[in-house]
């Protein structure tokens, strides 16, 4: 873990419970009868209705385990993440936001077409790195790595580029950005303003529950 | 329990079914309305969530709604589940069928763009010889548009354009922004008109049958709404040839039920209505039921440009407008396509990062410099009604309710491709002439269906051999059967269809009420 990331994770640990507490009513004293039940009725049943338990999201205590990409592919994706979305103006970058780990999860559940774009693209990027610099993409210096990203400078077209690496780079640039700006880390660090939320301000939106039981 | 007798059974509670209920109940007819989806309590059905709490960080569950590109992870559950109610198509010619099943239907989620069709659409064949004219003209529908517009509170500006008839608007007197004026001036040099957007303001959060039509209909005491009733087949009395009611599946229990009425009005949405008629094997003596499926091709971000005056935080001076169809209004125009397209545009946004060849810190700076300085437009062009674009029943597949599904066979042709290219080239030129930097031009449209403006497949006409419905949206074959939604359209036009659907439904329902009074149904 690099220094910046460690510092960020510490900040997150400090911030999460405060936000959680602010969003929930104060818990009842442990073990005691409810003091706040409507009509002073209190009792066991009412306690069950009103007690709120303070909980912590999994991301604050654990890291995602990768399972889709092989080690060389994942290392290349991390390198790309650090280049595409570095820490900027104090906002967490792709690595802080665990964007590569998230994409590993997303791709593990994606349709074969999408999986192929990523696997072929990352393999291609590693091949190009070996051909030109005799090492994998992850081991390149930033100056070397960006030389392989030149295709991104071509004008954007609706049709995907026919070259698989070019196609992948375009997809990854967008996905890494969204995976970063929609992360818990990014949204919290930016004061809830978010960045890539597809709905509403502050990275929040109205979520539709399933209509199956409606 | 005695089962009440109904004058009219209405299938569907969206714009068309809702308007039928609104009109018929006010005329004193007892109506039963079947809606395939639930009656939703929006306060309970939707919860505020931060995007990072969604399992896929807002990117959505892969493969959940492959044809609904409008879906995102927040609203995925509002659309019809494609696994529960599938449809089929050739993998080489995909069709995006976007559906909503709940009381209010798609009228809960539409973009509220509220335009009339003109005689360039109603009498399209007279202009270019292609296809058929509608059996009605703007003059026939105008009184109904004029009643619908105040209900939906359509805001707009009277423009005096023959191709976009003015309506009964809440006047939009807002001044045009500097960017809009600059665009309009540049467009004007090419003879391209720019108007205000025409939009249904509705009431409160909605501009839907849910809040604007159904409550009034219920208040008459003449309407019964049954949600979760999935219509399967319209029943027919073999002796009289008239329809007698509808078989439906209760969504929760999967029980089969049958409800009776003296007349049936189908407003289940274009393709669901046609599916119901096809599955019922009725109203198709013409053989054209299911044919002439059309819509508007749809390209968002057709042209994206940077407005230099708004760069580097010069201030949010956005604003937008509408470019009504301007091609092929004169018979002597020469283009490599017939009919035309319309666009709506916005200024003041920030362009998508994909248009920049940078990343990291440089991309951040690039975006910062153009924040609020973008022009972007969406084009919608008339897809021609062609016999070969059609829906049929795919007997090999049934939905979760055991009902055979639709097979959609629809593709665009050179007329649409050429029109799309003309749209981006022309608007690109207008931007360029305004001194704006064109960032991207995109002449590729989405699959057919994407615009959610599918019309046709149950078209109206004077000739029973060429059409399913007469000019009153009444089946040529069965006089107590009406189809009142977009399936009745003869052409799609370039305008959003909802105002026309509402007006047709109101007109058809008035006619049905008149005929019922005379004992003719």
Short mmCIF file of N, CA, C and O in Angstrom, two decimals, chain B residues 171-277:
data_model
loop_
_atom_site.label_atom_id
_atom_site.label_comp_id
_atom_site.label_asym_id
_atom_site.label_seq_id
_atom_site.Cartn_x
_atom_site.Cartn_y
_atom_site.Cartn_z
N UNK B 171 -48.18 29.90 -22.49
CA UNK B 171 -47.14 30.60 -23.25
C UNK B 171 -45.77 30.51 -22.60
O UNK B 171 -45.63 30.71 -21.39
N UNK B 172 -44.80 30.13 -23.41
CA UNK B 172 -43.41 30.12 -22.94
C UNK B 172 -42.80 31.45 -23.35
O UNK B 172 -42.45 31.65 -24.51
N UNK B 173 -42.72 32.36 -22.39
CA UNK B 173 -42.21 33.70 -22.72
C UNK B 173 -40.78 33.89 -22.24
O UNK B 173 -40.30 35.02 -22.16
N UNK B 174 -40.12 32.80 -21.90
CA UNK B 174 -38.74 32.93 -21.42
C UNK B 174 -37.85 33.43 -22.56
O UNK B 174 -38.02 33.02 -23.70
N UNK B 175 -36.93 34.34 -22.24
CA UNK B 175 -36.05 34.84 -23.31
C UNK B 175 -35.09 33.74 -23.76
O UNK B 175 -34.69 32.89 -22.96
N UNK B 176 -34.75 33.75 -25.03
CA UNK B 176 -33.75 32.79 -25.52
C UNK B 176 -32.38 33.22 -25.01
O UNK B 176 -32.08 34.41 -24.91
N UNK B 177 -31.55 32.24 -24.69
CA UNK B 177 -30.20 32.55 -24.23
C UNK B 177 -29.36 33.07 -25.40
O UNK B 177 -29.74 32.91 -26.56
N UNK B 178 -28.22 33.65 -25.07
CA UNK B 178 -27.33 34.16 -26.12
C UNK B 178 -26.89 33.02 -27.04
O UNK B 178 -26.80 33.18 -28.25
N UNK B 179 -26.62 31.87 -26.43
CA UNK B 179 -26.17 30.73 -27.24
C UNK B 179 -27.28 30.28 -28.19
O UNK B 179 -27.03 29.97 -29.36
N UNK B 180 -28.51 30.23 -27.68
CA UNK B 180 -29.64 29.83 -28.53
C UNK B 180 -29.83 30.84 -29.65
O UNK B 180 -30.08 30.47 -30.81
N UNK B 181 -29.71 32.13 -29.32
CA UNK B 181 -29.86 33.17 -30.35
C UNK B 181 -28.79 33.01 -31.43
O UNK B 181 -29.07 33.14 -32.62
N UNK B 182 -27.56 32.73 -30.98
CA UNK B 182 -26.47 32.59 -31.95
C UNK B 182 -26.71 31.39 -32.86
O UNK B 182 -26.50 31.45 -34.07
N UNK B 183 -27.18 30.31 -32.26
CA UNK B 183 -27.47 29.11 -33.06
C UNK B 183 -28.61 29.39 -34.04
O UNK B 183 -28.54 29.05 -35.23
N UNK B 184 -29.67 30.04 -33.54
CA UNK B 184 -30.84 30.33 -34.39
C UNK B 184 -30.45 31.25 -35.54
O UNK B 184 -30.93 31.09 -36.67
N UNK B 185 -29.55 32.20 -35.27
CA UNK B 185 -29.13 33.13 -36.33
C UNK B 185 -28.38 32.37 -37.42
O UNK B 185 -28.61 32.57 -38.62
N UNK B 186 -27.50 31.46 -36.99
CA UNK B 186 -26.73 30.68 -37.96
C UNK B 186 -27.65 29.74 -38.74
O UNK B 186 -27.53 29.59 -39.95
N UNK B 187 -28.59 29.12 -38.03
CA UNK B 187 -29.54 28.21 -38.69
C UNK B 187 -30.42 28.98 -39.66
O UNK B 187 -30.72 28.50 -40.76
N UNK B 188 -30.82 30.19 -39.26
CA UNK B 188 -31.70 31.01 -40.09
C UNK B 188 -31.11 31.29 -41.45
O UNK B 188 -31.84 31.37 -42.45
N UNK B 189 -29.78 31.41 -41.50
CA UNK B 189 -29.12 31.68 -42.79
C UNK B 189 -29.34 30.53 -43.77
O UNK B 189 -29.25 30.70 -44.98
N UNK B 190 -29.58 29.33 -43.23
CA UNK B 190 -29.84 28.18 -44.11
C UNK B 190 -31.34 27.89 -44.22
O UNK B 190 -31.74 26.83 -44.70
N UNK B 191 -32.13 28.80 -43.69
CA UNK B 191 -33.58 28.61 -43.76
C UNK B 191 -34.10 27.57 -42.78
O UNK B 191 -35.17 26.99 -42.98
N UNK B 192 -33.33 27.30 -41.73
CA UNK B 192 -33.74 26.29 -40.75
C UNK B 192 -34.37 26.99 -39.54
O UNK B 192 -33.72 27.81 -38.89
N UNK B 193 -35.62 26.67 -39.25
CA UNK B 193 -36.28 27.33 -38.12
C UNK B 193 -35.85 26.75 -36.77
O UNK B 193 -35.51 25.56 -36.68
N UNK B 194 -35.85 27.60 -35.77
CA UNK B 194 -35.57 27.15 -34.40
C UNK B 194 -36.72 27.63 -33.52
O UNK B 194 -37.08 28.80 -33.55
N UNK B 195 -37.31 26.71 -32.80
CA UNK B 195 -38.47 27.06 -31.97
C UNK B 195 -38.17 26.76 -30.50
O UNK B 195 -37.15 26.15 -30.17
N UNK B 196 -39.10 27.18 -29.65
CA UNK B 196 -39.04 26.75 -28.25
C UNK B 196 -39.41 25.26 -28.20
O UNK B 196 -40.19 24.77 -29.02
N UNK B 197 -38.91 24.60 -27.20
CA UNK B 197 -39.37 23.25 -26.90
C UNK B 197 -40.84 23.33 -26.50
O UNK B 197 -41.26 24.29 -25.87
N UNK B 198 -41.61 22.31 -26.87
CA UNK B 198 -42.99 22.21 -26.39
C UNK B 198 -43.06 21.02 -25.45
O UNK B 198 -42.75 19.90 -25.84
N UNK B 199 -43.49 21.29 -24.25
CA UNK B 199 -43.31 20.29 -23.20
C UNK B 199 -44.53 20.26 -22.29
O UNK B 199 -45.06 21.31 -21.94
N UNK B 200 -44.94 19.07 -21.90
CA UNK B 200 -46.05 18.94 -20.94
C UNK B 200 -45.53 19.23 -19.53
O UNK B 200 -44.66 18.52 -19.03
N UNK B 201 -46.08 20.26 -18.91
CA UNK B 201 -45.64 20.60 -17.55
C UNK B 201 -46.30 19.67 -16.54
O UNK B 201 -45.76 19.41 -15.47
N UNK B 202 -47.50 19.17 -16.88
CA UNK B 202 -48.20 18.28 -15.95
C UNK B 202 -48.52 18.97 -14.65
O UNK B 202 -48.63 20.20 -14.58
N UNK B 203 -48.66 18.14 -13.62
CA UNK B 203 -48.94 18.69 -12.29
C UNK B 203 -48.07 17.95 -11.29
O UNK B 203 -48.02 16.71 -11.33
N UNK B 204 -47.42 18.68 -10.40
CA UNK B 204 -46.55 18.04 -9.42
C UNK B 204 -45.44 17.28 -10.12
O UNK B 204 -44.84 17.77 -11.08
N UNK B 205 -45.23 16.06 -9.66
CA UNK B 205 -44.09 15.30 -10.17
C UNK B 205 -44.36 14.64 -11.52
O UNK B 205 -43.43 14.20 -12.18
N UNK B 206 -45.61 14.58 -11.95
CA UNK B 206 -45.93 13.76 -13.10
C UNK B 206 -46.69 14.52 -14.18
O UNK B 206 -47.39 15.49 -13.90
N UNK B 207 -46.57 14.03 -15.38
CA UNK B 207 -47.44 14.47 -16.49
C UNK B 207 -47.93 13.19 -17.12
O UNK B 207 -47.56 12.83 -18.23
N UNK B 208 -48.75 12.49 -16.40
CA UNK B 208 -49.06 11.10 -16.71
C UNK B 208 -50.56 10.85 -16.66
O UNK B 208 -51.31 11.58 -15.99
N UNK B 209 -50.99 9.78 -17.29
CA UNK B 209 -52.38 9.36 -17.11
C UNK B 209 -52.62 9.08 -15.63
O UNK B 209 -53.73 9.25 -15.12
N UNK B 210 -51.56 8.69 -14.94
CA UNK B 210 -51.63 8.35 -13.51
C UNK B 210 -52.19 9.51 -12.67
O UNK B 210 -52.96 9.30 -11.75
N UNK B 211 -51.77 10.75 -12.99
CA UNK B 211 -52.26 11.87 -12.17
C UNK B 211 -53.18 12.82 -12.93
O UNK B 211 -53.91 13.59 -12.32
N UNK B 212 -53.15 12.77 -14.28
CA UNK B 212 -53.93 13.75 -15.03
C UNK B 212 -55.23 13.18 -15.61
O UNK B 212 -56.13 13.94 -15.95
N UNK B 213 -55.31 11.87 -15.74
CA UNK B 213 -56.49 11.29 -16.39
C UNK B 213 -57.25 10.33 -15.46
O UNK B 213 -58.47 10.45 -15.30
N UNK B 214 -56.53 9.39 -14.87
CA UNK B 214 -57.22 8.34 -14.11
C UNK B 214 -57.95 8.87 -12.87
O UNK B 214 -59.06 8.41 -12.59
N UNK B 215 -57.39 9.86 -12.13
CA UNK B 215 -58.15 10.35 -10.96
C UNK B 215 -59.50 10.95 -11.35
O UNK B 215 -60.51 10.70 -10.68
N UNK B 216 -59.54 11.71 -12.44
CA UNK B 216 -60.82 12.29 -12.89
C UNK B 216 -61.78 11.20 -13.32
O UNK B 216 -62.99 11.28 -13.09
N UNK B 217 -61.22 10.20 -13.99
CA UNK B 217 -62.08 9.10 -14.45
C UNK B 217 -62.67 8.35 -13.25
O UNK B 217 -63.86 8.02 -13.23
N UNK B 218 -61.84 8.12 -12.25
CA UNK B 218 -62.32 7.44 -11.04
C UNK B 218 -63.38 8.28 -10.32
O UNK B 218 -64.35 7.74 -9.78
N UNK B 219 -63.19 9.59 -10.36
CA UNK B 219 -64.11 10.49 -9.65
C UNK B 219 -65.53 10.43 -10.23
O UNK B 219 -66.49 10.78 -9.56
N UNK B 220 -65.67 9.98 -11.46
CA UNK B 220 -67.02 9.86 -12.04
C UNK B 220 -67.80 8.71 -11.42
O UNK B 220 -69.01 8.62 -11.56
N UNK B 221 -67.07 7.81 -10.76
CA UNK B 221 -67.72 6.62 -10.22
C UNK B 221 -67.95 5.55 -11.28
O UNK B 221 -68.54 4.51 -11.01
N UNK B 222 -67.47 5.82 -12.49
CA UNK B 222 -67.73 4.88 -13.59
C UNK B 222 -66.53 4.01 -13.94
O UNK B 222 -66.59 3.27 -14.92
N UNK B 223 -65.43 4.15 -13.20
CA UNK B 223 -64.22 3.41 -13.58
C UNK B 223 -63.79 2.42 -12.51
O UNK B 223 -63.73 2.77 -11.32
N UNK B 224 -63.49 1.22 -12.94
CA UNK B 224 -62.90 0.21 -12.07
C UNK B 224 -61.54 -0.15 -12.67
O UNK B 224 -61.46 -0.53 -13.83
N UNK B 225 -60.48 0.01 -11.88
CA UNK B 225 -59.13 -0.33 -12.36
C UNK B 225 -58.69 -1.62 -11.69
O UNK B 225 -58.72 -1.73 -10.47
N UNK B 226 -58.30 -2.58 -12.48
CA UNK B 226 -57.75 -3.83 -11.93
C UNK B 226 -56.29 -3.93 -12.35
O UNK B 226 -56.00 -4.12 -13.53
N UNK B 227 -55.36 -3.77 -11.40
CA UNK B 227 -53.95 -3.93 -11.75
C UNK B 227 -53.57 -5.42 -11.81
O UNK B 227 -54.37 -6.28 -11.44
N UNK B 228 -52.36 -5.69 -12.23
CA UNK B 228 -51.83 -7.06 -12.26
C UNK B 228 -52.70 -8.02 -13.07
O UNK B 228 -52.81 -9.19 -12.75
N UNK B 229 -53.32 -7.49 -14.11
CA UNK B 229 -54.18 -8.30 -14.97
C UNK B 229 -53.57 -8.31 -16.37
O UNK B 229 -53.66 -7.33 -17.10
N UNK B 230 -52.94 -9.41 -16.70
CA UNK B 230 -52.20 -9.51 -17.96
C UNK B 230 -53.12 -10.07 -19.05
O UNK B 230 -53.45 -11.26 -19.04
N UNK B 231 -53.53 -9.20 -19.97
CA UNK B 231 -54.48 -9.62 -21.01
C UNK B 231 -53.84 -10.66 -21.92
O UNK B 231 -52.71 -10.50 -22.37
N UNK B 232 -54.56 -11.72 -22.17
CA UNK B 232 -54.04 -12.81 -23.01
C UNK B 232 -54.76 -12.90 -24.34
O UNK B 232 -54.15 -13.07 -25.38
N UNK B 233 -56.10 -12.77 -24.29
CA UNK B 233 -56.88 -12.96 -25.51
C UNK B 233 -58.21 -12.24 -25.40
O UNK B 233 -58.84 -12.25 -24.34
N UNK B 234 -58.62 -11.65 -26.51
CA UNK B 234 -59.94 -11.02 -26.57
C UNK B 234 -60.93 -12.09 -27.02
O UNK B 234 -60.68 -12.80 -28.00
N UNK B 235 -62.03 -12.20 -26.29
CA UNK B 235 -63.00 -13.25 -26.64
C UNK B 235 -64.03 -12.71 -27.63
O UNK B 235 -64.33 -11.52 -27.65
N UNK B 236 -64.53 -13.61 -28.45
CA UNK B 236 -65.45 -13.22 -29.52
C UNK B 236 -66.68 -14.14 -29.48
O UNK B 236 -66.57 -15.34 -29.25
N UNK B 237 -67.84 -13.56 -29.71
CA UNK B 237 -69.07 -14.34 -29.85
C UNK B 237 -69.16 -14.80 -31.30
O UNK B 237 -69.29 -13.98 -32.22
N UNK B 238 -69.07 -16.10 -31.49
CA UNK B 238 -69.03 -16.61 -32.86
C UNK B 238 -70.31 -16.28 -33.63
O UNK B 238 -70.29 -16.13 -34.85
N UNK B 239 -71.42 -16.20 -32.91
CA UNK B 239 -72.70 -15.94 -33.57
C UNK B 239 -72.76 -14.53 -34.14
O UNK B 239 -73.17 -14.31 -35.27
N UNK B 240 -72.32 -13.56 -33.33
CA UNK B 240 -72.45 -12.16 -33.76
C UNK B 240 -71.17 -11.62 -34.37
O UNK B 240 -71.17 -10.59 -35.04
N UNK B 241 -70.05 -12.28 -34.07
CA UNK B 241 -68.75 -11.79 -34.53
C UNK B 241 -68.23 -10.64 -33.68
O UNK B 241 -67.16 -10.08 -33.97
N UNK B 242 -68.98 -10.28 -32.65
CA UNK B 242 -68.54 -9.16 -31.81
C UNK B 242 -67.68 -9.65 -30.64
O UNK B 242 -67.80 -10.80 -30.20
N UNK B 243 -66.83 -8.77 -30.14
CA UNK B 243 -66.01 -9.15 -28.99
C UNK B 243 -66.87 -9.11 -27.74
O UNK B 243 -67.81 -8.30 -27.63
N UNK B 244 -66.54 -9.96 -26.79
CA UNK B 244 -67.37 -10.08 -25.58
C UNK B 244 -66.60 -9.77 -24.30
O UNK B 244 -67.18 -9.64 -23.24
N UNK B 245 -65.27 -9.68 -24.40
CA UNK B 245 -64.50 -9.43 -23.18
C UNK B 245 -63.05 -9.85 -23.38
O UNK B 245 -62.60 -10.00 -24.52
N UNK B 246 -62.38 -10.05 -22.26
CA UNK B 246 -60.94 -10.34 -22.33
C UNK B 246 -60.57 -11.43 -21.33
O UNK B 246 -61.00 -11.40 -20.17
N UNK B 247 -59.82 -12.41 -21.81
CA UNK B 247 -59.19 -13.39 -20.91
C UNK B 247 -57.90 -12.77 -20.38
O UNK B 247 -57.11 -12.24 -21.17
N UNK B 248 -57.69 -12.84 -19.09
CA UNK B 248 -56.43 -12.31 -18.56
C UNK B 248 -55.88 -13.23 -17.49
O UNK B 248 -56.58 -14.06 -16.92
N UNK B 249 -54.58 -13.09 -17.26
CA UNK B 249 -53.91 -13.87 -16.22
C UNK B 249 -53.65 -12.93 -15.05
O UNK B 249 -53.09 -11.85 -15.23
N UNK B 250 -54.07 -13.35 -13.86
CA UNK B 250 -53.76 -12.55 -12.68
C UNK B 250 -52.29 -12.74 -12.35
O UNK B 250 -51.82 -13.87 -12.19
N UNK B 251 -51.56 -11.64 -12.29
CA UNK B 251 -50.10 -11.69 -12.24
C UNK B 251 -49.56 -12.48 -11.04
O UNK B 251 -48.65 -13.28 -11.17
N UNK B 252 -50.15 -12.25 -9.86
CA UNK B 252 -49.61 -12.89 -8.66
C UNK B 252 -49.89 -14.38 -8.62
O UNK B 252 -48.99 -15.19 -8.41
N UNK B 253 -51.14 -14.75 -8.85
CA UNK B 253 -51.54 -16.15 -8.69
C UNK B 253 -51.39 -16.96 -9.97
O UNK B 253 -51.39 -18.18 -9.95
N UNK B 254 -51.31 -16.29 -11.10
CA UNK B 254 -51.29 -16.91 -12.43
C UNK B 254 -52.64 -17.57 -12.76
O UNK B 254 -52.73 -18.46 -13.60
N UNK B 255 -53.71 -17.17 -12.05
CA UNK B 255 -55.04 -17.69 -12.39
C UNK B 255 -55.51 -17.09 -13.71
O UNK B 255 -55.25 -15.93 -13.98
N UNK B 256 -56.23 -17.87 -14.49
CA UNK B 256 -56.85 -17.32 -15.71
C UNK B 256 -58.24 -16.82 -15.36
O UNK B 256 -59.02 -17.50 -14.70
N UNK B 257 -58.54 -15.59 -15.80
CA UNK B 257 -59.84 -14.98 -15.51
C UNK B 257 -60.45 -14.52 -16.83
O UNK B 257 -59.74 -14.37 -17.84
N UNK B 258 -61.73 -14.26 -16.81
CA UNK B 258 -62.38 -13.67 -17.99
C UNK B 258 -63.32 -12.56 -17.53
O UNK B 258 -64.12 -12.75 -16.62
N UNK B 259 -63.18 -11.39 -18.14
CA UNK B 259 -64.06 -10.27 -17.82
C UNK B 259 -64.86 -9.90 -19.06
O UNK B 259 -64.33 -9.94 -20.17
N UNK B 260 -66.15 -9.57 -18.84
CA UNK B 260 -67.04 -9.28 -19.97
C UNK B 260 -67.30 -7.79 -20.11
O UNK B 260 -67.30 -7.05 -19.12
N UNK B 261 -67.56 -7.36 -21.33
CA UNK B 261 -68.00 -5.98 -21.57
C UNK B 261 -68.67 -5.92 -22.93
O UNK B 261 -68.52 -6.82 -23.76
N UNK B 262 -69.41 -4.81 -23.13
CA UNK B 262 -70.13 -4.66 -24.42
C UNK B 262 -69.19 -4.21 -25.53
O UNK B 262 -69.52 -4.34 -26.71
N UNK B 263 -68.06 -3.61 -25.15
CA UNK B 263 -67.07 -3.18 -26.15
C UNK B 263 -65.68 -3.29 -25.53
O UNK B 263 -65.54 -3.25 -24.30
N UNK B 264 -64.69 -3.44 -26.37
CA UNK B 264 -63.31 -3.51 -25.88
C UNK B 264 -62.48 -2.41 -26.55
O UNK B 264 -62.53 -2.25 -27.78
N UNK B 265 -61.75 -1.66 -25.72
CA UNK B 265 -60.83 -0.63 -26.22
C UNK B 265 -59.41 -1.07 -25.85
O UNK B 265 -59.11 -1.26 -24.66
N UNK B 266 -58.56 -1.26 -26.85
CA UNK B 266 -57.21 -1.73 -26.58
C UNK B 266 -56.25 -0.54 -26.64
O UNK B 266 -56.17 0.15 -27.66
N UNK B 267 -55.53 -0.33 -25.54
CA UNK B 267 -54.54 0.75 -25.47
C UNK B 267 -53.38 0.25 -24.64
O UNK B 267 -52.98 0.84 -23.64
N UNK B 268 -52.84 -0.87 -25.07
CA UNK B 268 -51.84 -1.58 -24.25
C UNK B 268 -50.42 -1.20 -24.63
O UNK B 268 -49.48 -1.79 -24.14
N UNK B 269 -50.27 -0.23 -25.52
CA UNK B 269 -49.03 0.21 -26.16
C UNK B 269 -48.94 -0.48 -27.52
O UNK B 269 -49.46 -1.58 -27.70
N UNK B 270 -48.28 0.19 -28.43
CA UNK B 270 -48.29 -0.23 -29.83
C UNK B 270 -48.13 -1.73 -30.01
O UNK B 270 -49.02 -2.41 -30.53
N UNK B 271 -47.04 -2.29 -29.57
CA UNK B 271 -46.76 -3.69 -29.90
C UNK B 271 -47.52 -4.66 -29.02
O UNK B 271 -47.85 -5.77 -29.45
N UNK B 272 -47.81 -4.28 -27.77
CA UNK B 272 -48.61 -5.18 -26.92
C UNK B 272 -50.03 -5.26 -27.44
O UNK B 272 -50.67 -6.32 -27.38
N UNK B 273 -50.57 -4.17 -27.94
CA UNK B 273 -51.93 -4.20 -28.49
C UNK B 273 -51.99 -5.14 -29.69
O UNK B 273 -52.89 -5.97 -29.82
N UNK B 274 -51.00 -5.00 -30.56
CA UNK B 274 -50.98 -5.85 -31.76
C UNK B 274 -50.76 -7.31 -31.38
O UNK B 274 -51.35 -8.22 -31.95
N UNK B 275 -49.91 -7.52 -30.39
CA UNK B 275 -49.69 -8.89 -29.90
C UNK B 275 -51.00 -9.50 -29.41
O UNK B 275 -51.32 -10.66 -29.70
N UNK B 276 -51.78 -8.72 -28.67
CA UNK B 276 -53.05 -9.21 -28.13
C UNK B 276 -54.02 -9.56 -29.27
O UNK B 276 -54.68 -10.60 -29.24
N UNK B 277 -54.07 -8.71 -30.28
CA UNK B 277 -54.96 -8.99 -31.42
C UNK B 277 -54.49 -10.21 -32.20
O UNK B 277 -55.29 -11.05 -32.61
#
